[in-house]
Short mmCIF file of C-alpha atoms and ligand atoms in Angstrom, two decimals:
data_model
loop_
_atom_site.label_atom_id
_atom_site.label_comp_id
_atom_site.label_asym_id
_atom_site.label_seq_id
_atom_site.Cartn_x
_atom_site.Cartn_y
_atom_site.Cartn_z
CA MET A 15 69.70 -87.02 28.80
CA LEU A 16 67.09 -84.53 30.02
CA VAL A 17 66.51 -81.79 27.45
CA SER A 18 63.90 -79.35 26.18
CA ALA A 19 61.68 -80.82 23.46
CA LYS A 20 62.58 -78.13 20.93
CA GLU A 21 65.39 -79.80 19.03
CA MET A 22 63.86 -83.27 18.94
CA LEU A 23 60.61 -81.86 17.55
CA GLU A 24 62.29 -79.75 14.90
CA LYS A 25 64.25 -82.82 13.79
CA ALA A 26 61.03 -84.87 13.74
CA ARG A 27 59.25 -82.22 11.67
CA ASP A 28 62.11 -82.10 9.17
CA GLY A 29 62.50 -85.89 9.10
CA LYS A 30 58.73 -86.52 8.76
CA TYR A 31 58.29 -88.66 11.84
CA ALA A 32 56.78 -87.98 15.27
CA VAL A 33 58.13 -88.17 18.82
CA GLY A 34 55.88 -90.00 21.27
CA GLN A 35 54.72 -88.38 24.47
CA PHE A 36 53.92 -91.14 26.93
CA ASN A 37 52.23 -90.10 30.16
CA ILE A 38 53.68 -91.39 33.42
CA ASN A 39 51.94 -92.31 36.66
CA ASN A 40 54.65 -93.81 38.83
CA LEU A 41 58.12 -95.35 38.84
CA GLU A 42 57.14 -98.44 36.84
CA TRP A 43 55.68 -96.34 34.02
CA THR A 44 58.72 -94.08 33.88
CA LYS A 45 61.22 -96.96 33.97
CA SER A 46 59.39 -98.91 31.24
CA ILE A 47 59.21 -95.93 28.89
CA LEU A 48 62.84 -94.93 29.45
CA GLN A 49 64.02 -98.52 28.90
CA VAL A 50 62.24 -98.78 25.56
CA ALA A 51 63.35 -95.34 24.34
CA GLU A 52 66.96 -96.28 25.10
CA GLU A 53 66.61 -99.75 23.56
CA MET A 54 65.15 -98.26 20.35
CA LYS A 55 67.43 -95.22 20.29
CA SER A 56 64.41 -92.96 20.15
CA PRO A 57 63.87 -89.49 21.61
CA VAL A 58 60.94 -89.49 24.02
CA ILE A 59 58.71 -87.12 25.98
CA LEU A 60 57.45 -88.07 29.44
CA GLY A 61 54.07 -86.40 29.94
CA VAL A 62 52.82 -85.54 33.42
CA SER A 63 49.23 -84.40 33.92
CA GLU A 64 48.42 -82.22 36.92
CA GLY A 65 46.50 -85.18 38.40
CA ALA A 66 49.46 -87.54 37.97
CA GLY A 67 51.77 -84.92 39.46
CA LYS A 68 49.54 -84.66 42.52
CA TYR A 69 49.34 -88.47 42.78
CA MET A 70 53.14 -88.67 42.85
CA THR A 71 53.08 -86.10 45.72
CA GLY A 72 54.00 -83.10 43.58
CA PHE A 73 56.04 -81.95 40.58
CA LYS A 74 59.23 -81.70 42.64
CA THR A 75 59.06 -85.43 43.37
CA VAL A 76 58.43 -86.19 39.70
CA ALA A 77 61.36 -84.06 38.51
CA ALA A 78 63.70 -85.55 41.13
CA MET A 79 62.66 -89.10 40.20
CA VAL A 80 63.00 -88.58 36.46
CA LYS A 81 66.38 -86.82 36.79
CA ALA A 82 67.73 -89.58 39.01
CA MET A 83 66.40 -92.38 36.80
CA ASP A 84 67.83 -90.73 33.71
CA GLU A 85 71.22 -90.73 35.42
CA GLU A 86 71.09 -94.14 37.13
CA MET A 87 69.80 -95.86 33.99
CA LYS A 88 72.46 -94.06 31.91
CA ILE A 89 69.88 -92.89 29.40
CA SER A 90 71.69 -91.48 26.36
CA VAL A 91 68.64 -90.60 24.20
CA PRO A 92 67.01 -87.15 24.54
CA VAL A 93 64.21 -87.14 27.13
CA ALA A 94 61.91 -84.19 27.78
CA LEU A 95 59.96 -83.98 31.03
CA HIS A 96 56.77 -82.22 30.02
CA LEU A 97 53.70 -80.91 31.85
CA ASP A 98 50.55 -82.12 30.06
CA HIS A 99 47.49 -79.81 29.86
CA GLY A 100 48.94 -77.43 32.42
CA THR A 101 47.07 -74.65 34.13
CA TYR A 102 48.70 -71.23 34.43
CA GLU A 103 49.69 -71.98 38.06
CA GLY A 104 50.77 -75.54 37.20
CA CYS A 105 53.17 -74.21 34.56
CA TYR A 106 54.94 -72.03 37.12
CA LYS A 107 55.16 -74.96 39.54
CA CYS A 108 56.81 -77.14 36.87
CA ILE A 109 59.20 -74.38 35.82
CA LYS A 110 60.28 -74.14 39.47
CA ALA A 111 60.44 -77.92 39.92
CA GLY A 112 62.91 -78.42 37.06
CA PHE A 113 60.75 -79.74 34.22
CA THR A 114 62.30 -79.21 30.77
CA SER A 115 59.02 -78.55 28.96
CA ILE A 116 55.51 -77.30 29.70
CA MET A 117 52.13 -77.25 28.06
CA PHE A 118 49.86 -74.35 28.83
CA ASP A 119 46.32 -75.38 27.96
CA GLY A 120 44.44 -72.13 27.67
CA SER A 121 41.96 -73.57 25.17
CA HIS A 122 39.00 -73.08 27.53
CA TYR A 123 39.70 -69.32 27.82
CA PRO A 124 38.45 -66.79 25.29
CA ILE A 125 41.16 -66.58 22.60
CA ASP A 126 42.47 -63.17 23.79
CA GLU A 127 43.04 -64.49 27.29
CA ASN A 128 44.60 -67.69 25.95
CA ILE A 129 46.97 -65.51 23.89
CA ALA A 130 47.87 -63.18 26.78
CA LYS A 131 48.67 -66.01 29.18
CA THR A 132 50.50 -68.06 26.54
CA ARG A 133 52.59 -65.00 25.58
CA GLU A 134 53.69 -64.48 29.16
CA LEU A 135 54.59 -68.17 29.61
CA VAL A 136 56.46 -68.27 26.27
CA ASN A 137 58.71 -65.48 27.53
CA VAL A 138 59.40 -67.31 30.80
CA ALA A 139 59.97 -70.67 29.07
CA ASN A 140 62.33 -69.10 26.54
CA ALA A 141 64.33 -67.44 29.28
CA MET A 142 64.64 -70.81 31.05
CA GLY A 143 65.58 -72.72 27.86
CA MET A 144 62.40 -74.79 28.13
CA SER A 145 60.01 -75.82 25.37
CA ILE A 146 56.36 -74.80 25.54
CA GLU A 147 53.22 -76.23 23.94
CA ALA A 148 49.99 -74.26 23.57
CA GLU A 149 46.49 -75.43 22.64
CA VAL A 150 43.81 -74.03 20.36
CA GLY A 151 40.43 -75.65 19.82
CA SER A 152 39.95 -78.51 22.22
CA ILE A 153 40.63 -82.19 22.57
CA GLY A 154 37.40 -84.05 23.21
CA GLY A 155 36.71 -86.36 26.14
CA GLU A 156 38.20 -86.29 29.60
CA GLU A 157 41.73 -86.67 30.89
CA ASP A 158 42.45 -86.39 34.58
CA GLY A 159 39.60 -83.96 35.08
CA VAL A 160 40.39 -81.87 31.98
CA ILE A 161 37.23 -82.03 29.90
CA GLY A 162 37.06 -80.85 26.29
CA MET A 163 34.19 -80.54 23.84
CA GLY A 164 36.36 -81.61 20.92
CA GLU A 165 35.77 -78.64 18.64
CA CYS A 166 38.15 -78.27 15.71
CA ALA A 167 40.62 -75.41 15.98
CA ASP A 168 40.26 -72.22 13.95
CA PRO A 169 43.35 -72.02 11.68
CA ASN A 170 43.55 -68.22 12.10
CA GLU A 171 43.63 -68.57 15.88
CA CYS A 172 46.31 -71.24 15.47
CA LYS A 173 48.42 -68.75 13.54
CA GLN A 174 47.95 -66.09 16.23
CA VAL A 175 49.17 -68.50 18.92
CA ALA A 176 51.97 -69.96 16.79
CA ASP A 177 53.25 -66.43 16.17
CA LEU A 178 53.81 -66.00 19.91
CA GLY A 179 56.85 -68.25 19.54
CA VAL A 180 55.57 -71.45 21.13
CA THR A 181 57.68 -74.56 20.43
CA MET A 182 54.76 -76.76 19.39
CA LEU A 183 51.05 -76.36 18.94
CA ALA A 184 48.21 -78.70 19.88
CA ALA A 185 45.15 -78.05 17.75
CA GLY A 186 41.85 -79.88 18.00
CA ILE A 187 41.20 -81.82 14.77
CA GLY A 188 38.46 -84.16 15.97
CA ASN A 189 40.79 -86.08 18.31
CA ILE A 190 39.57 -87.34 21.68
CA HIS A 191 41.25 -88.41 24.92
CA GLY A 192 40.55 -92.00 25.95
CA LYS A 193 38.90 -94.64 23.79
CA TYR A 194 37.24 -93.49 20.55
CA PRO A 195 33.49 -94.12 20.36
CA ALA A 196 32.23 -96.49 17.65
CA ASN A 197 30.60 -93.56 15.80
CA TRP A 198 33.78 -91.41 15.77
CA LYS A 199 34.12 -89.55 12.47
CA GLY A 200 37.92 -89.76 12.36
CA LEU A 201 40.50 -86.97 12.30
CA SER A 202 39.68 -83.88 10.28
CA PHE A 203 42.57 -83.78 7.82
CA GLU A 204 40.95 -80.79 6.18
CA THR A 205 41.36 -78.84 9.41
CA LEU A 206 44.91 -80.15 9.88
CA ALA A 207 45.91 -79.10 6.34
CA ALA A 208 44.34 -75.66 6.81
CA ILE A 209 46.22 -75.20 10.10
CA LYS A 210 49.51 -76.33 8.57
CA GLU A 211 49.01 -73.85 5.74
CA LYS A 212 48.69 -71.01 8.29
CA VAL A 213 51.39 -71.99 10.79
CA GLY A 214 54.07 -73.12 8.34
CA ASP A 215 56.99 -74.78 10.13
CA MET A 216 55.44 -75.07 13.59
CA PRO A 217 55.60 -78.68 14.87
CA LEU A 218 52.01 -79.81 15.50
CA VAL A 219 50.86 -82.05 18.34
CA LEU A 220 48.27 -84.80 18.09
CA HIS A 221 46.65 -85.56 21.45
CA GLY A 222 44.46 -88.58 22.07
CA GLY A 223 46.86 -91.02 20.40
CA THR A 224 45.12 -94.07 21.88
CA GLY A 225 43.10 -95.94 19.28
CA ILE A 226 43.84 -93.79 16.23
CA PRO A 227 44.28 -96.19 13.28
CA ALA A 228 47.84 -96.49 11.93
CA GLU A 229 46.91 -95.03 8.53
CA MET A 230 45.48 -91.88 10.12
CA ILE A 231 48.61 -91.52 12.27
CA LYS A 232 50.81 -91.72 9.18
CA LYS A 233 48.71 -89.21 7.29
CA ALA A 234 48.76 -86.82 10.25
CA ILE A 235 52.56 -87.04 10.37
CA SER A 236 52.76 -86.32 6.64
CA LEU A 237 50.68 -83.18 7.29
CA GLY A 238 52.97 -81.73 9.96
CA VAL A 239 52.29 -83.63 13.21
CA ALA A 240 55.63 -84.06 15.00
CA LYS A 241 54.48 -85.11 18.49
CA ILE A 242 51.83 -87.69 19.39
CA ASN A 243 50.48 -88.15 22.92
CA VAL A 244 49.60 -91.58 24.27
CA ASN A 245 48.21 -92.19 27.73
CA THR A 246 45.16 -94.47 27.93
CA GLU A 247 46.70 -97.22 25.79
CA CYS A 248 49.52 -97.82 28.31
CA GLN A 249 46.95 -97.88 31.11
CA LEU A 250 44.88 -100.49 29.27
CA SER A 251 47.95 -102.64 28.51
CA PHE A 252 48.99 -102.50 32.16
CA GLN A 253 45.49 -103.34 33.36
CA GLU A 254 45.04 -106.27 31.00
CA ALA A 255 48.38 -107.89 31.90
CA THR A 256 47.82 -107.37 35.63
CA ARG A 257 44.33 -108.87 35.41
CA LYS A 258 45.71 -111.92 33.61
CA TYR A 259 48.37 -112.42 36.30
CA ILE A 260 45.84 -112.30 39.11
CA GLU A 261 43.16 -114.31 37.33
CA ALA A 262 45.75 -117.02 36.67
CA GLY A 263 46.31 -117.10 40.43
CA LYS A 264 50.00 -116.21 40.00
CA ASP A 265 49.88 -113.83 42.97
CA LEU A 266 49.00 -116.82 45.15
CA GLU A 267 51.92 -118.97 44.00
CA GLY A 268 55.17 -118.79 45.98
CA LYS A 269 56.21 -115.16 46.35
CA GLY A 270 53.90 -114.02 43.57
CA PHE A 271 52.56 -111.35 45.92
CA ASP A 272 55.92 -109.54 45.85
CA PRO A 273 55.11 -106.16 44.27
CA ARG A 274 58.10 -106.49 41.99
CA LYS A 275 56.56 -109.69 40.61
CA LEU A 276 52.96 -108.49 40.74
CA LEU A 277 53.71 -105.34 38.74
CA ALA A 278 56.17 -106.94 36.30
CA PRO A 279 53.66 -108.20 33.67
CA GLY A 280 52.01 -104.77 33.57
CA ALA A 281 55.35 -103.04 33.16
CA GLU A 282 56.29 -105.45 30.34
CA ALA A 283 52.95 -104.72 28.66
CA ILE A 284 53.61 -100.96 28.82
CA LYS A 285 56.99 -101.58 27.21
CA GLN A 286 55.37 -103.50 24.37
CA THR A 287 52.83 -100.72 23.74
CA VAL A 288 55.57 -98.07 23.74
CA ARG A 289 57.68 -100.18 21.33
CA GLU A 290 54.76 -100.47 18.90
CA LYS A 291 54.06 -96.73 19.04
CA ILE A 292 57.71 -95.74 18.53
CA GLU A 293 57.80 -98.08 15.53
CA LEU A 294 54.60 -96.57 14.11
CA PHE A 295 55.65 -92.96 14.75
CA GLY A 296 59.00 -93.59 13.03
CA SER A 297 61.22 -92.21 15.80
CA ALA A 298 63.39 -95.34 16.31
CA ASN A 299 67.10 -94.72 15.69
CA LYS A 300 66.54 -90.95 15.52
CA ALA A 301 68.16 -90.09 18.85
P1 13P B 415 45.01 -90.77 25.17
O1 13P B 415 44.78 -91.04 26.61
O2 13P B 415 43.77 -90.85 24.38
O3 13P B 415 46.10 -91.62 24.62
O4 13P B 415 45.48 -89.26 25.06
C1 13P B 415 46.70 -88.86 25.63
C2 13P B 415 46.89 -87.39 25.57
O5 13P B 415 46.48 -86.74 24.64
C3 13P B 415 47.62 -86.75 26.67
O6 13P B 415 47.52 -85.38 26.61
#
């Protein structure tokens, strides 16, 4: 069931668990994530970066694929189709394409410009019944060409953006896209608590979910995080399983070259990663 992310995130905030956003790259990714969400009776958010959208030939293709799969697979759990780290133009493209949720990442603009653009997009998203995520501070590292310095968000700026009526707010708290370096200092719970204090009920979003230790995830949820984004970890699971298949020479046996066989171990590995995350985030049986 394709829906805006608003209700599922408010329920998660009240129930003290988090909904996973899993980024998609193609049909296998989407199918694996939807299968696990349905199997575990968990709400889920499918994240699409601008790069992934382009790779799949455009947001219209992505929306058509997800809508059709949701129907053909008879998915009964709530699913939001969400633009990840969207530009101003990208947001309008996804609104037109039939996404149910957008993220406007104006974190690289001066705060006044971030606020002005977010305000405009909040009005459009509200009118369309879509959810909208905004970002303050920045997520470190690189994701699909979006590079952040990883500075912690200013709680007062978070309040200014939350007051615009966004559905959920991503705030930098020392989190990083991709693998965490060995000398990573961990999440800044001090910043998270200070933000929570300012923004009250606003569901908070934790980006860079790959590689954050389980205890930190749980603590972040207890401090108001209601959505956690995972991308790299599914890519690594897929890569590892595919490498094993090929290194074992399975692609050379019989019809092992058949793409449906060649991609199957990777797809199974994605499913296992998604299962573990849903378990950790506490969203199983919350659909
Ligand atoms: P990871 O790739 O580190 O899991 O981050 C995902 C993310 O935050 C998507 O916006």
